[in-house]
Amino acid sequence: MQPEGLLYSKEHEWVKIDGDRATVGITDYAQDSLGDIVYVELPKVGATVAQFGPVGVVESVKAVSDLFTPVGGEILEVNASLENDPALVNREPFEGGWLFKLKLPGGSQSAGLLSASDYENFVKES
Amino acid sequence: MKRTALYDEHVKLRARLIPFGGFDMPVQYASILKEHEAVRHAAGLFDLSHMGQFILEGDAVEEWADRLTVNAVPTMKPSQARYNIFTNEHGGAHDDVIFYRLPDRWLLVVNAGNADKMWQLLNESAGSAGVKLTSLHGRNALIAIQGPRSAAMLGPHTDVDVNALKYYFCTEGKVYGKKAVIARTGYTGEDGFELFVDGADAPEIWTKLLADNAAAGLIPAGLGARDVLRLEAGMPLYGHELTEEITPLQAGLNWVVKMDKPDFTGKAALEAQQRADDYPRIVGIVMDGRAPAREGYHVFLGEKRVGEIRSGSIGPSVGNKSIGTALVDKEAATPGTDVVVHIRGTAYGAKVVELPFYKRSYKIGAA
């Protein structure tokens, strides 16, 4: 089951949109597929990132995976807890393990993003 | 892709399987880090049936094998096991292996990825030397139980006195009533045993060991944990710290190379390399931050590129530091040297250190 009220990307990120602010993380499916996460490289605060563009990497013991952002905007904050405790992404992918927050420009970015139930189906098929 | 005798067990345990050495092998079950922790503090159970098992027979084995390898074979005592390396004419490594000297035969264990190459190499000279070769690759299974509690876990289920079995010695016996060669060997830096058994007996031994020792902390462990464990323990992995190009001297395995024994393949090249002492060599690397060093990343001394990372991981037994090995020029190989590792275009500080990163704090077996 995927948490309701979030939007999901086909790259297995989630985004919670609150007015012109958004919080981004990776899904439970993503953290489980990656395995033990040992390092997260996040974008710089103040950087402008494009929707679906690469913004960093998530590294497990065995592999380096590119991190994409489900929405574009200006990076306001990155999750500092992950520096010393990257496994927080494994333990709480939808809560304490969030990755970064953005300020959204005007206009909807929901085209190309999935609802909780659509993402659930997408995961089942993949 | 080939399957080991334990394939069905891995599927039942919901292991993540990857192709490795021609076999579908478990890279992890629940979590690489949990499996690593179990091996360091309790024990883990590994399926290593993908590794090549060859039987060598005949009086000529000692001398024949001694000429193909860098370590001494004839000085092995009955029931002794010994790490060794087959070399090419240039001193590079064909494979790193373990010889097990049994009463009436020798068991040679080679890396899975090198099994076909080694089988061919051995057959080139075995016949004319009077050595009989038999491959058990893919037929026999190899189950390893590794960790400080492994003797206590295995002991009740075998007729062999495991506490009396010395480190790097082996014996024939029974495990759960099934015939086995039981060796006190492994590749994790911990105490442990390797059980060479018939493929048909492997599933029963595997499932019973897990069931009987679950309460004591035994869990199945995959190749991912094994790689972290061996890296922390400073043990080379073929294809990384040893290759057809990287010699045992470059890998820092000088203790394995017995220059005083009769001629062996690559001896002249290794002697020349040792005399010149100007070769790139494998060193330990500790990153300043947490960014993992990965194979192939470039290593710099100041502005000058001096080598590359060959293995990397975080080291849970060394404070979760980002650790690795690198093949670097001699000028950068002194422990304490500050180097720079380039990761995705950014320079990260790192220090050259002595291997191993981790040493167990207890003695293995009876003296």
CSV table of C-alpha atoms in Angstrom, one decimal:
chain,number,residue,atom,x,y,z
A,1,MET,CA,0.0,0.0,0.0
A,2,GLN,CA,1.3,3.5,-0.9
A,3,PRO,CA,0.5,6.5,1.3
A,4,GLU,CA,-2.4,8.6,0.0
A,5,GLY,CA,-2.1,12.3,-0.6
A,6,LEU,CA,1.3,11.9,-2.3
A,7,LEU,CA,2.1,11.9,-6.0
A,8,TYR,CA,4.6,9.3,-7.4
A,9,SER,CA,7.0,9.1,-10.3
A,10,LYS,CA,7.9,6.2,-12.4
A,11,GLU,CA,11.4,6.5,-11.1
A,12,HIS,CA,10.0,5.6,-7.7
A,13,GLU,CA,10.1,9.0,-6.0
A,14,TRP,CA,7.2,10.5,-4.1
A,15,VAL,CA,6.3,14.2,-3.7
A,16,LYS,CA,4.1,15.8,-1.2
A,17,ILE,CA,2.8,19.2,-2.5
A,18,ASP,CA,1.6,21.8,-0.1
A,19,GLY,CA,0.8,25.1,-1.9
A,20,ASP,CA,4.0,26.2,-3.5
A,21,ARG,CA,6.2,23.9,-1.4
A,22,ALA,CA,7.0,20.3,-2.1
A,23,THR,CA,8.8,17.5,-0.2
A,24,VAL,CA,10.5,14.7,-2.1
A,25,GLY,CA,11.6,11.2,-1.1
A,26,ILE,CA,12.0,7.7,-2.5
A,27,THR,CA,9.3,5.1,-2.1
A,28,ASP,CA,9.3,2.0,0.1
A,29,TYR,CA,9.6,0.0,-3.1
A,30,ALA,CA,12.7,1.9,-4.1
A,31,GLN,CA,14.4,1.6,-0.8
A,32,ASP,CA,13.7,-2.1,-0.6
A,33,SER,CA,15.0,-2.6,-4.2
A,34,LEU,CA,18.2,-0.7,-3.4
A,35,GLY,CA,18.9,-2.5,-0.2
A,36,ASP,CA,21.0,-1.0,2.7
A,37,ILE,CA,21.5,2.7,1.8
A,38,VAL,CA,24.9,3.9,2.8
A,39,TYR,CA,25.2,7.3,1.1
A,40,VAL,CA,22.9,10.0,-0.3
A,41,GLU,CA,24.2,12.8,-2.4
A,42,LEU,CA,21.6,15.6,-2.6
A,43,PRO,CA,21.4,18.9,-4.6
A,44,LYS,CA,22.7,22.1,-3.2
A,45,VAL,CA,20.3,24.5,-1.4
A,46,GLY,CA,19.5,27.3,-3.7
A,47,ALA,CA,19.9,25.2,-6.9
A,48,THR,CA,17.2,25.2,-9.5
A,49,VAL,CA,16.3,21.8,-10.7
A,50,ALA,CA,14.1,20.7,-13.6
A,51,GLN,CA,11.3,18.2,-13.3
A,52,PHE,CA,12.4,14.6,-13.9
A,53,GLY,CA,16.0,15.8,-14.1
A,54,PRO,CA,18.9,14.1,-12.2
A,55,VAL,CA,19.6,15.8,-8.9
A,56,GLY,CA,21.9,13.4,-7.0
A,57,VAL,CA,22.6,9.8,-6.2
A,58,VAL,CA,21.5,7.2,-3.7
A,59,GLU,CA,24.1,4.5,-3.0
A,60,SER,CA,23.5,1.1,-1.4
A,61,VAL,CA,26.3,-1.2,-0.4
A,62,LYS,CA,26.5,-2.7,-3.9
A,63,ALA,CA,25.3,0.0,-6.3
A,64,VAL,CA,25.1,3.7,-7.2
A,65,SER,CA,21.6,4.8,-8.4
A,66,ASP,CA,20.7,8.2,-9.9
A,67,LEU,CA,18.2,10.2,-8.1
A,68,PHE,CA,15.6,12.2,-10.1
A,69,THR,CA,13.2,14.8,-8.9
A,70,PRO,CA,9.5,14.3,-9.6
A,71,VAL,CA,9.0,18.1,-9.7
A,72,GLY,CA,11.1,21.1,-10.7
A,73,GLY,CA,11.8,24.2,-8.6
A,74,GLU,CA,14.3,25.8,-6.2
A,75,ILE,CA,15.9,23.6,-3.5
A,76,LEU,CA,15.0,25.1,-0.1
A,77,GLU,CA,16.3,22.5,2.2
A,78,VAL,CA,18.0,19.0,2.2
A,79,ASN,CA,17.6,16.4,4.9
A,80,ALA,CA,20.7,16.9,7.1
A,81,SER,CA,20.0,13.8,9.1
A,82,LEU,CA,20.9,11.6,6.2
A,83,GLU,CA,24.5,12.7,6.3
A,84,ASN,CA,25.2,10.6,9.4
A,85,ASP,CA,22.3,8.2,9.1
A,86,PRO,CA,21.5,7.4,5.4
A,87,ALA,CA,19.7,4.2,6.5
A,88,LEU,CA,16.9,6.5,7.7
A,89,VAL,CA,15.7,6.3,4.1
A,90,ASN,CA,15.4,2.5,4.5
A,91,ARG,CA,13.6,2.8,7.9
A,92,GLU,CA,11.3,5.7,7.2
A,93,PRO,CA,11.1,6.3,3.4
A,94,PHE,CA,7.9,8.4,3.6
A,95,GLU,CA,8.7,10.2,6.9
A,96,GLY,CA,12.1,10.9,8.5
A,97,GLY,CA,13.9,9.7,5.4
A,98,TRP,CA,12.6,12.5,3.1
A,99,LEU,CA,15.4,13.9,0.8
A,100,PHE,CA,14.8,17.5,0.0
A,101,LYS,CA,12.2,20.3,-0.1
A,102,LEU,CA,11.6,22.7,-3.0
A,103,LYS,CA,9.8,25.9,-3.8
A,104,LEU,CA,7.6,25.3,-6.8
A,105,PRO,CA,7.2,27.8,-9.7
A,106,GLY,CA,3.7,28.5,-10.8
A,107,GLY,CA,1.8,26.0,-12.9
A,108,SER,CA,0.8,22.4,-12.3
A,109,GLN,CA,3.5,19.7,-12.6
A,110,SER,CA,1.2,16.7,-11.9
A,111,ALA,CA,1.1,15.5,-15.6
A,112,GLY,CA,3.3,12.5,-15.7
A,113,LEU,CA,3.0,11.8,-12.0
A,114,LEU,CA,0.9,8.9,-10.6
A,115,SER,CA,-1.7,8.7,-7.8
A,116,ALA,CA,-1.1,6.2,-5.0
A,117,SER,CA,-3.3,3.6,-6.6
A,118,ASP,CA,-1.8,4.1,-10.1
A,119,TYR,CA,1.7,3.8,-8.6
A,120,GLU,CA,0.6,0.6,-6.7
A,121,ASN,CA,-0.4,-0.9,-10.1
A,122,PHE,CA,2.8,0.4,-11.7
A,123,VAL,CA,4.9,-1.4,-9.1
A,124,LYS,CA,2.9,-4.6,-9.4
A,125,GLU,CA,3.6,-4.6,-13.2
A,126,SER,CA,7.3,-3.9,-12.9
B,1,MET,CA,22.7,-19.6,-15.9
B,2,LYS,CA,23.6,-22.6,-13.8
B,3,ARG,CA,22.1,-23.3,-10.4
B,4,THR,CA,23.7,-24.7,-7.3
B,5,ALA,CA,22.2,-27.6,-5.3
B,6,LEU,CA,20.8,-25.0,-2.9
B,7,TYR,CA,19.0,-22.8,-5.5
B,8,ASP,CA,15.5,-23.9,-4.3
B,9,GLU,CA,16.5,-23.0,-0.7
B,10,HIS,CA,17.6,-19.5,-1.9
B,11,VAL,CA,14.2,-19.0,-3.6
B,12,LYS,CA,12.3,-20.1,-0.5
B,13,LEU,CA,14.4,-17.7,1.6
B,14,ARG,CA,13.5,-15.0,-0.9
B,15,ALA,CA,17.1,-14.2,-1.7
B,16,ARG,CA,18.0,-11.6,-4.3
B,17,LEU,CA,19.8,-13.6,-7.0
B,18,ILE,CA,22.4,-12.3,-9.4
B,19,PRO,CA,24.5,-14.0,-12.0
B,20,PHE,CA,28.0,-14.7,-10.6
B,21,GLY,CA,30.6,-17.0,-12.0
B,22,GLY,CA,28.1,-18.6,-14.3
B,23,PHE,CA,25.6,-19.3,-11.5
B,24,ASP,CA,22.5,-17.6,-10.2
B,25,MET,CA,23.8,-16.7,-6.7
B,26,PRO,CA,22.2,-15.0,-3.7
B,27,VAL,CA,23.7,-11.5,-3.3
B,28,GLN,CA,21.6,-10.9,-0.2
B,29,TYR,CA,18.7,-12.3,1.8
B,30,ALA,CA,17.3,-9.8,4.2
B,31,SER,CA,20.1,-7.2,4.3
B,32,ILE,CA,23.8,-7.1,3.5
B,33,LEU,CA,24.5,-5.2,6.7
B,34,LYS,CA,22.5,-7.5,8.9
B,35,GLU,CA,24.2,-10.5,7.3
B,36,HIS,CA,27.6,-8.9,7.9
B,37,GLU,CA,26.7,-8.2,11.5
B,38,ALA,CA,25.6,-11.8,12.1
B,39,VAL,CA,29.0,-13.1,10.7
B,40,ARG,CA,31.0,-10.7,12.9
B,41,HIS,CA,29.0,-11.5,16.1
B,42,ALA,CA,27.2,-14.8,15.7
B,43,ALA,CA,27.5,-16.6,12.4
B,44,GLY,CA,26.3,-16.6,8.8
B,45,LEU,CA,25.6,-19.5,6.4
B,46,PHE,CA,26.9,-19.2,2.8
B,47,ASP,CA,26.3,-21.2,-0.3
B,48,LEU,CA,29.7,-21.2,-2.1
B,49,SER,CA,28.8,-24.1,-4.4
B,50,HIS,CA,29.6,-22.0,-7.4
B,51,MET,CA,33.3,-22.2,-6.6
B,52,GLY,CA,35.2,-24.8,-8.6
B,53,GLN,CA,36.1,-28.0,-6.8
B,54,PHE,CA,38.8,-30.2,-8.4
B,55,ILE,CA,40.2,-33.5,-7.1
B,56,LEU,CA,43.9,-34.1,-7.7
B,57,GLU,CA,45.3,-37.6,-7.3
B,58,GLY,CA,48.7,-39.2,-7.7
B,59,ASP,CA,52.2,-39.1,-6.1
B,60,ALA,CA,53.2,-36.4,-8.6
B,61,VAL,CA,50.7,-33.8,-7.3
B,62,GLU,CA,53.1,-32.2,-4.9
B,63,GLU,CA,55.9,-31.4,-7.4
B,64,TRP,CA,53.5,-30.6,-10.2
B,65,ALA,CA,51.4,-28.2,-8.3
B,66,ASP,CA,54.5,-26.6,-6.7
B,67,ARG,CA,55.8,-25.6,-10.2
B,68,LEU,CA,52.5,-23.9,-11.1
B,69,THR,CA,52.1,-21.9,-7.9
B,70,VAL,CA,53.9,-19.3,-5.7
B,71,ASN,CA,53.3,-20.9,-2.3
B,72,ALA,CA,54.9,-24.2,-1.2
B,73,VAL,CA,52.8,-27.3,-1.8
B,74,PRO,CA,55.2,-30.2,-0.7
B,75,THR,CA,55.6,-28.8,2.8
B,76,MET,CA,51.9,-29.1,3.5
B,77,LYS,CA,51.2,-31.5,6.4
B,78,PRO,CA,48.5,-34.2,6.2
B,79,SER,CA,45.1,-32.5,6.5
B,80,GLN,CA,46.5,-29.1,6.1
B,81,ALA,CA,44.9,-26.4,3.9
B,82,ARG,CA,46.9,-23.6,2.3
B,83,TYR,CA,46.2,-20.5,0.3
B,84,ASN,CA,48.1,-20.3,-3.0
B,85,ILE,CA,48.2,-18.5,-6.3
B,86,PHE,CA,48.6,-19.9,-9.8
B,87,THR,CA,50.7,-17.5,-11.8
B,88,ASN,CA,51.4,-16.8,-15.5
B,89,GLU,CA,54.9,-16.2,-17.0
B,90,HIS,CA,54.7,-12.5,-16.2
B,91,GLY,CA,54.0,-13.2,-12.5
B,92,GLY,CA,50.3,-12.2,-12.9
B,93,ALA,CA,47.7,-14.3,-11.2
B,94,HIS,CA,45.7,-17.0,-13.1
B,95,ASP,CA,43.7,-17.5,-9.9
B,96,ASP,CA,44.0,-17.6,-6.1
B,97,VAL,CA,43.0,-20.9,-4.6
B,98,ILE,CA,43.1,-23.1,-1.6
B,99,PHE,CA,44.7,-26.6,-1.6
B,100,TYR,CA,43.4,-29.1,0.9
B,101,ARG,CA,45.6,-32.1,1.5
B,102,LEU,CA,43.5,-35.2,2.3
B,103,PRO,CA,44.9,-38.7,3.1
B,104,ASP,CA,44.4,-40.1,-0.4
B,105,ARG,CA,43.8,-37.1,-2.6
B,106,TRP,CA,44.0,-33.3,-2.8
B,107,LEU,CA,41.0,-30.9,-3.1
B,108,LEU,CA,41.7,-27.7,-5.0
B,109,VAL,CA,39.1,-24.9,-4.7
B,110,VAL,CA,39.2,-22.2,-7.4
B,111,ASN,CA,37.2,-19.1,-8.0
B,112,ALA,CA,33.9,-19.7,-9.9
B,113,GLY,CA,34.7,-17.2,-12.6
B,114,ASN,CA,38.1,-18.9,-13.2
B,115,ALA,CA,36.9,-22.5,-13.0
B,116,ASP,CA,36.8,-23.1,-16.8
B,117,LYS,CA,40.2,-21.4,-17.3
B,118,MET,CA,41.8,-23.3,-14.5
B,119,TRP,CA,40.4,-26.6,-15.6
B,120,GLN,CA,41.9,-26.1,-19.0
B,121,LEU,CA,45.2,-24.9,-17.5
B,122,LEU,CA,45.5,-27.8,-15.1
B,123,ASN,CA,44.7,-30.3,-17.9
B,124,GLU,CA,47.5,-28.9,-20.1
B,125,SER,CA,50.2,-30.5,-17.8
B,126,ALA,CA,48.4,-32.9,-15.4
B,127,GLY,CA,48.4,-35.9,-17.8
B,128,SER,CA,52.0,-35.9,-18.7
B,129,ALA,CA,53.0,-35.3,-15.0
B,130,GLY,CA,51.0,-38.3,-13.9
B,131,VAL,CA,48.3,-36.4,-12.1
B,132,LYS,CA,44.7,-37.5,-12.3
B,133,LEU,CA,42.2,-34.6,-12.3
B,134,THR,CA,38.5,-34.8,-11.6
B,135,SER,CA,36.1,-31.9,-11.6
B,136,LEU,CA,33.3,-31.8,-9.0
B,137,HIS,CA,32.3,-28.3,-10.2
B,138,GLY,CA,28.5,-27.9,-10.2
B,139,ARG,CA,28.1,-31.4,-8.7
B,140,ASN,CA,29.5,-31.0,-5.2
B,141,ALA,CA,28.2,-28.3,-2.9
B,142,LEU,CA,30.2,-26.0,-0.6
B,143,ILE,CA,28.5,-24.7,2.5
B,144,ALA,CA,30.4,-22.2,4.7
B,145,ILE,CA,29.4,-21.4,8.3
B,146,GLN,CA,31.4,-18.4,9.3
B,147,GLY,CA,31.4,-16.4,12.6
B,148,PRO,CA,32.6,-16.6,16.2
B,149,ARG,CA,29.8,-19.0,17.1
B,150,SER,CA,30.3,-21.3,14.2
B,151,ALA,CA,32.1,-24.0,16.2
B,152,ALA,CA,29.4,-24.1,18.8
B,153,MET,CA,26.7,-24.3,16.1
B,154,LEU,CA,28.3,-27.0,13.9
B,155,GLY,CA,29.8,-29.1,16.7
B,156,PRO,CA,26.6,-30.9,17.9
B,157,HIS,CA,25.8,-32.0,14.4
B,158,THR,CA,29.0,-33.7,13.3
B,159,ASP,CA,31.1,-36.7,14.4
B,160,VAL,CA,34.2,-34.5,14.1
B,161,ASP,CA,35.6,-32.7,17.2
B,162,VAL,CA,35.4,-29.3,15.7
B,163,ASN,CA,37.2,-27.6,18.6
B,164,ALA,CA,40.2,-29.8,18.0
B,165,LEU,CA,40.3,-28.9,14.3
B,166,LYS,CA,43.1,-26.3,13.8
B,167,TYR,CA,42.7,-23.2,11.7
B,168,TYR,CA,43.5,-24.1,8.0
B,169,PHE,CA,43.2,-27.8,8.6
B,170,CYS,CA,40.6,-30.2,7.3
B,171,THR,CA,39.2,-33.7,8.0
B,172,GLU,CA,36.7,-36.1,6.6
B,173,GLY,CA,33.6,-36.8,8.7
B,174,LYS,CA,29.9,-36.5,8.7
B,175,VAL,CA,27.5,-33.6,9.1
B,176,TYR,CA,23.9,-34.7,10.0
B,177,GLY,CA,25.0,-38.2,9.0
B,178,LYS,CA,26.1,-37.1,5.5
B,179,LYS,CA,29.7,-37.5,4.3
B,180,ALA,CA,31.6,-34.2,4.2
B,181,VAL,CA,35.1,-32.8,4.1
B,182,ILE,CA,35.1,-30.3,7.0
B,183,ALA,CA,37.7,-27.5,6.8
B,184,ARG,CA,38.4,-24.7,9.3
B,185,THR,CA,38.8,-22.2,6.5
B,186,GLY,CA,36.9,-19.2,5.2
B,187,TYR,CA,37.1,-15.8,3.7
B,188,THR,CA,35.4,-13.5,6.1
B,189,GLY,CA,38.1,-12.7,8.8
B,190,GLU,CA,36.2,-14.8,11.3
B,191,ASP,CA,36.4,-18.3,12.6
B,192,GLY,CA,34.5,-20.7,10.5
B,193,PHE,CA,34.1,-24.0,8.7
B,194,GLU,CA,33.6,-25.0,5.1
B,195,LEU,CA,31.7,-28.1,4.4
B,196,PHE,CA,32.3,-29.9,1.1
B,197,VAL,CA,29.3,-32.2,0.6
B,198,ASP,CA,27.5,-34.0,-2.2
B,199,GLY,CA,25.0,-31.8,-3.9
B,200,ALA,CA,22.2,-34.2,-3.1
B,201,ASP,CA,22.9,-33.8,0.6
B,202,ALA,CA,23.3,-30.1,0.6
B,203,PRO,CA,19.7,-28.9,1.0
B,204,GLU,CA,19.2,-31.1,4.1
B,205,ILE,CA,22.4,-29.9,5.8
B,206,TRP,CA,21.6,-26.3,4.9
B,207,THR,CA,18.1,-26.3,6.2
B,208,LYS,CA,19.0,-28.2,9.4
B,209,LEU,CA,21.9,-26.0,10.2
B,210,LEU,CA,19.7,-22.9,9.8
B,211,ALA,CA,16.8,-24.4,11.8
B,212,ASP,CA,18.9,-25.7,14.7
B,213,ASN,CA,20.9,-22.5,15.1
B,214,ALA,CA,18.3,-19.8,14.4
B,215,ALA,CA,18.0,-19.1,18.1
B,216,ALA,CA,21.8,-18.7,18.4
B,217,GLY,CA,21.7,-16.1,15.6
B,218,LEU,CA,22.6,-18.1,12.5
B,219,ILE,CA,21.2,-16.5,9.3
B,220,PRO,CA,21.8,-17.1,5.6
B,221,ALA,CA,24.3,-14.7,4.2
B,222,GLY,CA,24.9,-13.7,0.5
B,223,LEU,CA,27.8,-12.7,-1.7
B,224,GLY,CA,27.2,-9.0,-0.8
B,225,ALA,CA,28.0,-9.5,2.9
B,226,ARG,CA,30.9,-11.8,1.9
B,227,ASP,CA,32.5,-9.0,-0.2
B,228,VAL,CA,32.3,-6.5,2.7
B,229,LEU,CA,33.6,-9.0,5.1
B,230,ARG,CA,36.6,-10.0,3.0
B,231,LEU,CA,37.4,-6.4,2.2
B,232,GLU,CA,37.5,-5.4,5.8
B,233,ALA,CA,39.7,-8.4,6.5
B,234,GLY,CA,42.1,-7.3,3.8
B,235,MET,CA,41.6,-10.4,1.7
B,236,PRO,CA,42.0,-10.1,-2.1
B,237,LEU,CA,39.2,-10.9,-4.5
B,238,TYR,CA,40.2,-12.2,-7.9
B,239,GLY,CA,39.4,-9.7,-10.6
B,240,HIS,CA,39.9,-6.8,-8.2
B,241,GLU,CA,43.1,-7.1,-6.2
B,242,LEU,CA,44.5,-9.9,-8.2
B,243,THR,CA,44.3,-10.4,-12.0
B,244,GLU,CA,46.3,-11.8,-14.9
B,245,GLU,CA,48.1,-8.4,-14.8
B,246,ILE,CA,48.2,-7.7,-11.0
B,247,THR,CA,50.9,-10.0,-9.4
B,248,PRO,CA,50.8,-11.4,-5.9
B,249,LEU,CA,53.7,-8.9,-5.0
B,250,GLN,CA,51.6,-6.0,-6.2
B,251,ALA,CA,48.7,-7.3,-4.2
B,252,GLY,CA,50.8,-7.2,-1.1
B,253,LEU,CA,50.8,-11.0,-0.8
B,254,ASN,CA,54.6,-11.3,-0.4
B,255,TRP,CA,54.1,-13.8,2.4
B,256,VAL,CA,52.5,-16.2,-0.1
B,257,VAL,CA,55.4,-16.0,-2.6
B,258,LYS,CA,58.1,-18.5,-1.7
B,259,MET,CA,61.1,-17.3,-3.7
B,260,ASP,CA,63.3,-20.0,-2.1
B,261,LYS,CA,61.4,-22.9,-3.6
B,262,PRO,CA,62.4,-24.5,-6.9
B,263,ASP,CA,61.4,-22.8,-10.2
B,264,PHE,CA,57.7,-22.0,-10.7
B,265,THR,CA,55.8,-20.3,-13.5
B,266,GLY,CA,56.5,-16.6,-13.3
B,267,LYS,CA,59.3,-16.8,-10.7
B,268,ALA,CA,61.8,-14.9,-12.9
B,269,ALA,CA,59.3,-12.1,-13.5
B,270,LEU,CA,58.4,-11.9,-9.8
B,271,GLU,CA,62.1,-11.8,-8.8
B,272,ALA,CA,62.8,-9.0,-11.3
B,273,GLN,CA,59.7,-7.1,-10.0
B,274,GLN,CA,60.9,-7.6,-6.4
B,275,ARG,CA,64.4,-6.4,-7.2
B,276,ALA,CA,63.2,-3.3,-9.1
B,277,ASP,CA,60.6,-2.6,-6.4
B,278,ASP,CA,59.1,0.2,-8.5
B,279,TYR,CA,55.7,-1.4,-9.2
B,280,PRO,CA,52.2,-0.1,-8.5
B,281,ARG,CA,50.7,-1.8,-5.5
B,282,ILE,CA,47.5,-2.5,-3.7
B,283,VAL,CA,46.9,-0.3,-0.6
B,284,GLY,CA,44.1,0.3,1.8
B,285,ILE,CA,42.1,3.6,1.3
B,286,VAL,CA,40.0,5.3,4.0
B,287,MET,CA,37.9,8.2,2.7
B,288,ASP,CA,37.6,11.3,4.8
B,289,GLY,CA,33.8,11.4,4.4
B,290,ARG,CA,31.1,8.8,3.8
B,291,ALA,CA,31.1,8.9,0.0
B,292,PRO,CA,31.7,5.3,-1.1
B,293,ALA,CA,34.8,4.7,-3.2
B,294,ARG,CA,33.9,2.4,-6.2
B,295,GLU,CA,35.9,0.3,-8.5
B,296,GLY,CA,37.5,2.4,-11.3
B,297,TYR,CA,37.4,5.8,-9.5
B,298,HIS,CA,40.7,7.6,-10.2
B,299,VAL,CA,43.2,8.3,-7.3
B,300,PHE,CA,45.4,11.4,-7.4
B,301,LEU,CA,48.5,12.5,-5.4
B,302,GLY,CA,48.2,16.2,-5.7
B,303,GLU,CA,47.4,16.9,-9.3
B,304,LYS,CA,49.0,13.6,-10.5
B,305,ARG,CA,46.9,10.6,-11.2
B,306,VAL,CA,48.6,7.7,-9.4
B,307,GLY,CA,46.1,4.9,-9.6
B,308,GLU,CA,42.5,3.7,-9.2
B,309,ILE,CA,40.1,2.1,-6.7
B,310,ARG,CA,39.8,-1.7,-7.1
B,311,SER,CA,37.2,-2.4,-4.4
B,312,GLY,CA,35.1,-0.2,-2.1
B,313,SER,CA,32.4,-0.4,0.5
B,314,ILE,CA,31.5,1.0,3.8
B,315,GLY,CA,33.1,-0.9,6.6
B,316,PRO,CA,30.5,-1.6,9.4
B,317,SER,CA,33.3,-3.1,11.5
B,318,VAL,CA,35.5,0.0,11.2
B,319,GLY,CA,33.0,2.7,12.3
B,320,ASN,CA,31.1,2.7,9.0
B,321,LYS,CA,33.9,4.5,7.3
B,322,SER,CA,34.1,4.4,3.6
B,323,ILE,CA,36.9,2.0,2.8
B,324,GLY,CA,38.5,0.4,-0.2
B,325,THR,CA,41.5,-0.8,-2.0
B,326,ALA,CA,43.4,1.0,-4.7
B,327,LEU,CA,46.2,0.1,-7.1
B,328,VAL,CA,48.6,3.0,-6.8
B,329,ASP,CA,52.1,4.0,-7.9
B,330,LYS,CA,54.8,3.4,-5.3
B,331,GLU,CA,55.2,7.1,-4.5
B,332,ALA,CA,51.6,7.2,-3.2
B,333,ALA,CA,51.7,3.8,-1.4
B,334,THR,CA,53.1,4.7,1.9
B,335,PRO,CA,50.6,4.5,4.8
B,336,GLY,CA,49.6,7.9,5.9
B,337,THR,CA,49.8,9.4,2.4
B,338,ASP,CA,47.0,11.9,1.7
B,339,VAL,CA,45.4,11.3,-1.7
B,340,VAL,CA,42.4,12.5,-3.5
B,341,VAL,CA,39.7,10.3,-5.1
B,342,HIS,CA,37.5,11.7,-7.9
B,343,ILE,CA,33.9,10.8,-7.6
B,344,ARG,CA,31.5,12.0,-10.3
B,345,GLY,CA,33.8,14.9,-11.0
B,346,THR,CA,34.3,16.0,-7.5
B,347,ALA,CA,37.6,15.6,-5.5
B,348,TYR,CA,37.3,13.8,-2.1
B,349,GLY,CA,40.1,13.5,0.4
B,350,ALA,CA,41.3,10.1,1.5
B,351,LYS,CA,44.2,8.5,3.3
B,352,VAL,CA,46.4,5.5,2.4
B,353,VAL,CA,46.3,2.9,5.2
B,354,GLU,CA,47.8,-0.5,5.9
B,355,LEU,CA,45.6,-3.5,5.4
B,356,PRO,CA,43.7,-5.2,6.9
B,357,PHE,CA,41.0,-2.7,8.1
B,358,TYR,CA,39.7,-5.3,10.6
B,359,LYS,CA,41.3,-8.0,12.7
B,360,ARG,CA,39.3,-10.5,14.9
B,361,SER,CA,40.1,-10.2,18.6
B,362,TYR,CA,40.1,-13.9,19.4
B,363,LYS,CA,42.2,-17.0,18.5
B,364,ILE,CA,40.9,-19.8,16.3
B,365,GLY,CA,40.9,-23.4,17.4
B,366,ALA,CA,43.0,-25.5,19.7
B,367,ALA,CA,46.8,-24.9,19.4
